[in-house]
Amino acid sequence: MALAIFDLDNTLIANDSDFLWGEFLVQSGHVDAEDFAKQNAQFYEDYKSGNLDIFAYQRFALKPLSEQSMETLNEWHAEFMRTFIEPIILPKAQALVDQHKAKGDRVIIITATNTFITRRIGLRYGIAELLGTNGEIINNRYTGEVDGIPTFQEGKVTRLNEWLKREQETLDGSFFYSDSFNDLPLLEIVDNPVVVDGDEKLQAIAKENGWPCISLR
């Protein structure tokens, strides 16, 4: 049995759930459309270029959550799953997840996107274990602040190491599937790094290192 780690956005799904959640909020009229869409687009460009201020972005993303009850947020998320996520579920990704499970591997998602957005997407693929950026919750409401270390770049390694210690797991024989050069710190420490529909920078690095590149699209 080995650990099979998956990135989520643009790896298991054919788009970025964080960005799409912002699009959902705009299209549904839950936020000021012009201002929010502009900021959302800029943060996404910063992410793709490797210049994202993760704490600034997470506070931006968590602010709308802090303004609603958990009941309302769950209703919104159900609609988001139907309208934005179901169309980008990848059958080949599901087959790969199922293949690892059939081998007895332990499957986990590690994503920079906050757990409110991502946990139910993971469950859609039958993956119950997920490490994501946590939003602080007090009295069953989001405060708009980040709780702990965001699972981004080196933060993914830090959070994974904490999880490994807690779960008494190791990286022996481990796999990590990702599309983004932002995940290089984690790709470099697993036994089997696999690039999935990789961005241009990551594809170049994969070629240099002889890492396999696959497509789930």
mmCIF file of C-alpha atoms in Angstrom, residues 18 54-55 57-63 65 70 109-119 128-138 141-152 155-156 158-160 162-163 166:
data_model
loop_
_atom_site.group_PDB
_atom_site.id
_atom_site.type_symbol
_atom_site.label_atom_id
_atom_site.label_comp_id
_atom_site.label_asym_id
_atom_site.label_seq_id
_atom_site.Cartn_x
_atom_site.Cartn_y
_atom_site.Cartn_z
ATOM 1 C CA ASP A 18 -11.360 28.615 -6.334
ATOM 2 C CA ILE A 54 -1.640 33.419 -0.345
ATOM 3 C CA PHE A 55 -2.793 35.155 2.848
ATOM 4 C CA TYR A 57 -5.924 35.903 -1.454
ATOM 5 C CA GLN A 58 -7.403 33.682 1.234
ATOM 6 C CA ARG A 59 -8.753 36.661 3.161
ATOM 7 C CA PHE A 60 -10.352 37.867 -0.077
ATOM 8 C CA ALA A 61 -11.861 34.412 -0.711
ATOM 9 C CA LEU A 62 -13.020 33.906 2.876
ATOM 10 C CA LYS A 63 -14.683 37.312 3.287
ATOM 11 C CA LEU A 65 -18.111 33.208 3.673
ATOM 12 C CA MET A 70 -23.373 28.113 7.414
ATOM 13 C CA ILE A 109 -6.187 15.403 -1.904
ATOM 14 C CA ILE A 110 -3.889 18.305 -1.018
ATOM 15 C CA THR A 111 -5.100 21.613 -2.397
ATOM 16 C CA ALA A 112 -4.385 25.286 -1.799
ATOM 17 C CA THR A 113 -8.096 26.045 -2.158
ATOM 18 C CA ASN A 114 -10.051 26.356 1.078
ATOM 19 C CA THR A 115 -11.757 23.296 2.476
ATOM 20 C CA PHE A 116 -15.261 24.784 2.287
ATOM 21 C CA ILE A 117 -15.040 24.781 -1.501
ATOM 22 C CA THR A 118 -13.080 21.573 -1.955
ATOM 23 C CA ARG A 119 -14.179 18.969 0.580
ATOM 24 C CA ALA A 128 -12.722 11.461 2.085
ATOM 25 C CA GLU A 129 -9.245 12.617 3.117
ATOM 26 C CA LEU A 130 -8.322 16.161 2.142
ATOM 27 C CA LEU A 131 -5.833 18.774 3.278
ATOM 28 C CA GLY A 132 -6.744 22.296 2.210
ATOM 29 C CA THR A 133 -6.446 25.836 3.475
ATOM 30 C CA ASN A 134 -8.674 26.165 6.532
ATOM 31 C CA GLY A 135 -10.848 29.157 7.200
ATOM 32 C CA GLU A 136 -11.198 30.081 10.863
ATOM 33 C CA ILE A 137 -14.628 29.182 12.268
ATOM 34 C CA ILE A 138 -15.999 30.570 15.538
ATOM 35 C CA ARG A 141 -19.417 31.041 11.320
ATOM 36 C CA TYR A 142 -16.379 31.860 9.213
ATOM 37 C CA THR A 143 -14.441 34.838 10.561
ATOM 38 C CA GLY A 144 -12.707 35.683 7.273
ATOM 39 C CA GLU A 145 -9.271 34.772 8.660
ATOM 40 C CA VAL A 146 -7.003 31.846 7.816
ATOM 41 C CA ASP A 147 -6.658 29.080 10.403
ATOM 42 C CA GLY A 148 -3.109 27.715 10.413
ATOM 43 C CA ILE A 149 -0.754 27.222 7.480
ATOM 44 C CA PRO A 150 -2.225 27.491 3.957
ATOM 45 C CA THR A 151 -1.613 24.396 1.830
ATOM 46 C CA PHE A 152 0.268 26.314 -0.848
ATOM 47 C CA GLY A 155 2.888 24.867 2.919
ATOM 48 C CA LYS A 156 1.707 21.677 1.236
ATOM 49 C CA THR A 158 4.564 21.286 5.928
ATOM 50 C CA ARG A 159 0.941 20.242 6.281
ATOM 51 C CA LEU A 160 1.608 16.846 4.680
ATOM 52 C CA GLU A 162 2.197 16.975 10.020
ATOM 53 C CA TRP A 163 -0.413 14.609 8.598
ATOM 54 C CA ARG A 166 -0.275 12.115 12.940
#
